[in-house]
Coordinates of C-alpha atoms in Angstrom, one line a residue:
X19 CA 0.0 0.0 0.0
X20 CA 1.2 3.5 -0.9
X21 CA -0.2 6.7 0.5
X22 CA 0.7 9.9 -1.5
X23 CA -0.2 13.0 0.5
X24 CA -0.3 16.5 -0.8
X25 CA -1.6 18.8 -3.5
X26 CA 1.2 18.9 -6.0
X27 CA -0.2 17.2 -9.1
X28 CA 3.2 16.4 -10.7
X29 CA 4.5 14.7 -7.5
X30 CA 1.2 12.8 -7.1
X31 CA 1.4 11.6 -10.7
X32 CA 5.0 10.5 -10.2
X33 CA 4.2 8.6 -7.1
X34 CA 1.6 6.6 -9.1
X35 CA 4.0 6.1 -12.0
X36 CA 6.7 4.8 -9.7
X37 CA 4.3 2.2 -8.2
X38 CA 2.9 1.1 -11.6
X39 CA 6.4 0.8 -13.1
X40 CA 7.6 -1.4 -10.2
X41 CA 4.5 -3.6 -10.5
X42 CA 4.9 -4.0 -14.2
X43 CA 8.6 -4.7 -13.8
X44 CA 7.6 -7.7 -11.6
X45 CA 4.7 -8.7 -13.8
X46 CA 4.2 -7.1 -17.2
X47 CA 0.5 -8.2 -17.3
X48 CA -0.3 -6.2 -14.2
X49 CA -3.8 -4.6 -14.5
X50 CA -3.9 -1.0 -13.6
X51 CA -7.2 0.7 -12.4
X52 CA -7.0 4.4 -11.9
X53 CA -10.2 5.7 -10.2
X54 CA -11.7 9.0 -9.2
X55 CA -14.2 9.2 -6.2
X56 CA -17.2 9.1 -8.5
X57 CA -16.0 5.9 -10.1
X58 CA -15.4 4.2 -6.7
X59 CA -18.9 3.4 -5.5
X60 CA -19.7 1.3 -2.5
X61 CA -18.8 -2.3 -3.3
X62 CA -16.5 -1.4 -6.2
X63 CA -13.3 -1.8 -4.2
X64 CA -14.4 -5.2 -2.9
X65 CA -15.1 -6.3 -6.5
X66 CA -11.7 -5.1 -7.7
X67 CA -9.7 -6.7 -4.9
X68 CA -11.6 -10.0 -4.7
X69 CA -9.3 -13.1 -5.2
X70 CA -8.8 -14.1 -8.8
X71 CA -8.6 -17.7 -10.1
X72 CA -5.6 -16.7 -12.1
X73 CA -3.9 -14.8 -9.3
X74 CA -4.0 -11.7 -11.4
X75 CA -1.9 -8.8 -10.1
X76 CA -3.5 -5.4 -10.0
X77 CA -2.6 -1.8 -9.1
X78 CA -5.7 0.1 -7.8
X79 CA -5.2 3.9 -7.7
X80 CA -7.7 5.9 -5.8
X81 CA -7.4 9.7 -6.5
X82 CA -8.7 12.4 -4.3
X83 CA -9.4 10.0 -1.5
X84 CA -10.5 12.8 0.8
X85 CA -13.6 13.1 -1.4
X86 CA -14.8 9.6 -1.1
X87 CA -18.3 9.0 0.2
X88 CA -18.8 7.7 3.7
X89 CA -19.8 4.3 2.6
X90 CA -16.8 4.0 0.2
X91 CA -14.5 5.1 3.0
X92 CA -15.8 2.2 5.1
X93 CA -15.0 -0.2 2.2
X94 CA -11.4 1.2 2.0
X95 CA -10.9 0.9 5.7
X96 CA -12.1 -2.6 5.7
X97 CA -9.7 -3.5 2.9
X98 CA -6.8 -1.8 4.8
X99 CA -7.4 -4.2 7.6
X100 CA -7.0 -7.2 5.4
X101 CA -5.2 -6.3 2.2
X102 CA -4.8 -8.8 -0.7
X103 CA -1.3 -10.0 -1.5
X104 CA -1.7 -9.6 -5.3
X105 CA -3.2 -6.1 -5.0
X106 CA -1.2 -2.9 -4.8
X107 CA -3.4 -0.1 -3.5
X108 CA -2.4 3.6 -4.0
X109 CA -4.3 6.3 -2.2
X110 CA -3.9 9.9 -3.2
X111 CA -5.0 12.2 -0.5
X112 CA -4.8 16.0 -0.4
X113 CA -4.0 16.0 3.4
X114 CA -5.8 18.4 5.8
X115 CA -8.9 17.8 7.8
X116 CA -11.2 16.5 5.1
X117 CA -11.1 12.8 5.0
X118 CA -8.5 12.6 7.9
X119 CA -10.0 9.4 9.2
X120 CA -9.0 7.6 6.1
X121 CA -5.6 9.2 6.1
X122 CA -5.0 8.0 9.7
X123 CA -6.3 4.5 8.9
X124 CA -3.9 4.1 6.0
X125 CA -1.0 5.3 8.1
X126 CA -2.0 2.9 10.9
X127 CA -2.2 0.1 8.4
X128 CA 1.5 0.7 7.6
X129 CA 1.1 2.2 4.1
X130 CA 4.3 3.6 2.6
X131 CA 3.9 7.4 2.6
X132 CA 5.1 9.7 -0.1
X133 CA 5.0 13.5 0.6
X134 CA 3.7 15.6 -2.4
X135 CA 3.4 19.1 -0.9
X136 CA 2.5 22.1 -2.9
X137 CA 5.7 24.0 -3.6
X138 CA 4.9 27.7 -3.0
X139 CA 8.4 28.9 -1.9
X140 CA 11.1 29.7 -4.4
X141 CA 13.6 27.8 -2.2
X142 CA 11.5 24.7 -2.5
X143 CA 11.3 25.0 -6.3
X144 CA 15.0 25.6 -6.5
X145 CA 15.6 22.4 -4.5
X146 CA 13.2 20.6 -6.9
X147 CA 15.2 21.8 -10.0
X148 CA 18.5 20.7 -8.5
X149 CA 17.0 17.3 -7.8
X150 CA 15.7 17.0 -11.3
X151 CA 19.2 17.5 -12.7
X152 CA 20.6 15.0 -10.3
X153 CA 17.9 12.5 -11.2
X154 CA 18.9 12.5 -14.8
X155 CA 22.6 12.4 -13.9
X156 CA 23.4 15.9 -15.3
X157 CA 25.4 18.8 -13.9
X158 CA 23.9 22.3 -13.7
X159 CA 25.5 25.3 -12.0
X160 CA 23.7 26.9 -9.0
X161 CA 23.3 30.0 -11.1
X162 CA 21.6 28.0 -13.9
X163 CA 19.2 26.4 -11.4
X164 CA 18.3 29.7 -9.9
X165 CA 17.9 31.3 -13.4
X166 CA 15.3 28.6 -14.3
X167 CA 13.3 29.2 -11.1
X168 CA 13.4 33.0 -11.8
X169 CA 12.4 32.5 -15.4
X170 CA 9.6 30.0 -15.2
X171 CA 6.3 30.2 -13.3
X172 CA 5.7 28.2 -10.1
X173 CA 4.3 25.3 -12.1
X174 CA 6.5 22.2 -11.4
X175 CA 5.5 20.7 -14.7
X176 CA 7.0 23.6 -16.5
X177 CA 10.2 23.4 -14.5
X178 CA 10.5 19.7 -15.0
X179 CA 9.9 20.2 -18.8
X180 CA 12.6 22.9 -18.9
X181 CA 15.1 20.6 -17.2
X182 CA 14.2 17.8 -19.7
X183 CA 14.6 20.1 -22.7
X184 CA 17.9 21.5 -21.5
X185 CA 19.4 18.0 -20.8
X186 CA 18.2 16.7 -24.1
X187 CA 19.6 19.6 -26.1
X188 CA 22.8 20.5 -24.3
X189 CA 25.9 18.5 -23.7
X190 CA 28.1 19.0 -20.6
X191 CA 27.4 21.2 -17.7
X192 CA 24.4 23.5 -18.0
X193 CA 25.2 27.0 -17.0
X194 CA 23.4 30.3 -16.7
X195 CA 24.3 31.4 -20.2
X196 CA 22.5 28.3 -21.6
X197 CA 19.4 28.9 -19.5
X198 CA 19.5 32.6 -20.7
X199 CA 19.6 31.5 -24.4
X200 CA 16.5 29.3 -23.9
X201 CA 14.4 31.4 -21.5
X202 CA 15.7 35.0 -21.6
X203 CA 12.7 36.0 -23.6
X204 CA 11.0 36.5 -20.2
X205 CA 11.5 40.1 -19.4
X206 CA 11.7 39.8 -15.6
X207 CA 14.4 37.1 -15.8
X208 CA 16.4 39.1 -18.3
X209 CA 16.4 42.3 -16.2
X210 CA 17.4 40.4 -13.0
X211 CA 20.2 38.6 -14.8
X212 CA 21.6 42.0 -15.7
X213 CA 21.3 43.2 -12.1
X214 CA 22.8 40.0 -10.6
X215 CA 25.9 40.2 -12.8
X216 CA 26.3 43.9 -12.0
X217 CA 26.1 43.6 -8.2
X218 CA 28.5 40.6 -8.4
X219 CA 31.1 42.9 -10.1
X220 CA 31.0 41.0 -13.4
X221 CA 30.9 44.0 -15.6
X222 CA 31.5 42.3 -19.0
X223 CA 28.8 39.6 -18.4
X224 CA 26.4 42.3 -17.1
X225 CA 26.9 44.4 -20.2
X226 CA 26.4 41.3 -22.4
X227 CA 23.1 40.5 -20.6
X228 CA 22.1 44.1 -20.9
X229 CA 22.5 44.2 -24.6
X230 CA 20.7 40.9 -25.0
X231 CA 17.8 42.1 -22.9
X232 CA 17.5 45.3 -24.9
X233 CA 17.7 43.4 -28.2
X234 CA 14.9 41.1 -27.1
X235 CA 12.6 44.0 -26.2
X236 CA 13.0 44.3 -22.4
X237 CA 11.9 47.7 -21.3
X238 CA 14.8 49.8 -19.9
X239 CA 12.7 50.8 -16.8
X240 CA 12.5 47.1 -15.8
X241 CA 16.3 46.9 -15.9
X242 CA 16.8 50.0 -13.7
X243 CA 14.2 48.6 -11.3
X244 CA 16.1 45.3 -11.1
X245 CA 19.3 47.1 -10.5
X246 CA 17.8 49.2 -7.7
X247 CA 16.4 46.1 -6.1
X248 CA 19.7 44.3 -6.3
X249 CA 21.7 47.2 -4.8
X250 CA 19.1 47.8 -2.0
X251 CA 19.2 44.2 -1.1
X252 CA 23.0 44.4 -0.7
X253 CA 22.7 47.5 1.5
X254 CA 19.9 46.0 3.7
X255 CA 21.7 42.7 4.2
X256 CA 25.1 44.1 4.8
X257 CA 23.8 46.5 7.5
X258 CA 21.7 43.8 9.3
X259 CA 22.9 41.9 12.3
X260 CA 24.1 38.3 11.8
X261 CA 21.8 35.3 12.1
X262 CA 19.9 32.8 10.0
X263 CA 18.2 34.1 6.9
X264 CA 14.9 32.8 8.0
X265 CA 15.1 34.8 11.2
X266 CA 16.1 38.0 9.3
X267 CA 13.4 37.6 6.7
X268 CA 10.6 39.4 8.6
X269 CA 13.0 42.2 9.8
X270 CA 14.3 43.0 6.3
X271 CA 11.1 42.3 4.4
X272 CA 12.9 39.8 2.1
X273 CA 12.5 36.1 1.5
X274 CA 15.3 33.9 3.0
X275 CA 16.5 32.8 -0.4
X276 CA 17.0 36.4 -1.5
X277 CA 19.0 37.1 1.7
X278 CA 21.2 34.1 1.0
X279 CA 21.8 35.4 -2.5
X280 CA 22.6 38.9 -1.3
X281 CA 25.1 37.5 1.2
X282 CA 26.9 35.7 -1.6
X283 CA 26.9 38.9 -3.7
X284 CA 28.0 41.4 -1.0
X285 CA 31.6 40.3 -0.4
X286 CA 33.2 43.1 -2.3
X287 CA 30.8 45.9 -1.3
X288 CA 31.4 48.8 1.1
X289 CA 28.8 51.3 2.5
X290 CA 30.3 54.0 0.2
X291 CA 30.0 51.6 -2.7
X292 CA 26.3 51.1 -2.0
X293 CA 25.8 54.8 -2.0
X294 CA 27.6 55.3 -5.3
X295 CA 25.6 52.5 -6.9
X296 CA 22.3 53.8 -5.7
X297 CA 23.0 57.3 -7.1
X298 CA 24.0 55.8 -10.4
X299 CA 20.8 53.7 -10.6
X300 CA 18.7 56.7 -9.7
X301 CA 20.3 58.7 -12.5
X302 CA 19.8 55.9 -14.9
X303 CA 16.2 55.6 -13.9
X304 CA 15.6 59.3 -14.6
X305 CA 17.5 58.9 -17.9
X306 CA 15.4 56.1 -19.3
X307 CA 12.3 57.9 -18.3
X308 CA 13.1 60.9 -20.5
X309 CA 15.9 62.9 -18.8
X310 CA 18.5 61.3 -21.0
X311 CA 18.8 61.1 -24.8
X312 CA 20.2 57.6 -25.1
X313 CA 18.7 55.0 -22.7
X314 CA 21.2 52.3 -23.8
X315 CA 24.2 54.5 -23.0
X316 CA 22.6 55.5 -19.7
X317 CA 22.0 51.9 -18.7
X318 CA 25.5 50.8 -19.8
X319 CA 27.0 53.6 -17.6
X320 CA 24.9 52.5 -14.6
X321 CA 25.8 48.8 -15.0
X322 CA 29.6 49.6 -15.2
X323 CA 29.3 51.9 -12.1
X324 CA 27.4 49.3 -10.1
X325 CA 29.9 46.6 -11.1
X326 CA 32.8 48.8 -10.0
X327 CA 31.1 49.6 -6.8
X328 CA 30.8 45.9 -6.1
X329 CA 34.6 45.7 -6.1
X330 CA 35.1 48.8 -3.9
X331 CA 36.3 46.8 -0.9
X332 CA 39.1 45.3 -2.9
X333 CA 40.3 48.8 -4.1
X334 CA 40.0 50.4 -0.6

């Protein structure tokens, strides 16, 4: 018996696929029945799990088990008390209070539990992407993984598909540049790539990302906004007391993953460097909004100034 608990559809589907694959590996003729609550009426489970003259193996998948009728829940609990050896039962349950009695009964019966939580936090999605690359035996840089999370929506299927596409198309280690080639059409990702390279002091890469962003139609105001956010994050984190990122999150108004990133990026910064960079970004923002004649030049100047400020500690 397997109990998959959570609301992340991709993980629930994978839990089912894993069980079915294992069953078919043992017996290629295994019969698979994938049922929704409306298909599992009182008496249906008993019929499906009754002994067969031919000892036929089955996998019975029950989706949305929290929505089963009271009478069907009784049937499932009864089966849990005396499971059939040739039957593999997979219960998919959303968790929570609804249908908790069935959830508890499956756990008490010793079902193997698979956690399938909804991944709402960027850090969780980042861990998911890293795990996807490891699963297929491929190497991706931390920056590439973060770029994927930044570029793609919170839908895990999209993230999994992106990993699959990259590993199919690209040989060797997958880096941020590769991710940018595939997904830089997303304006937010492009602008933040420029900002990240600039606050890390990587002027040449920041300028390359800037030119690519402008060539693909990213609005200059999005780039100045990303630069401002990047520099402000450096300033806020560098002036904060020490401690765990999760503890500082509320105080700084920043998610823990962004604090961790700022800590990695702030090594070459000084307070004076932050001030210089903020002034440069403010001037660039005014320039792209009409105060300057050439937005591209204004942005390039700001990017170079920010990148130099990121190295101010080394020059002090």
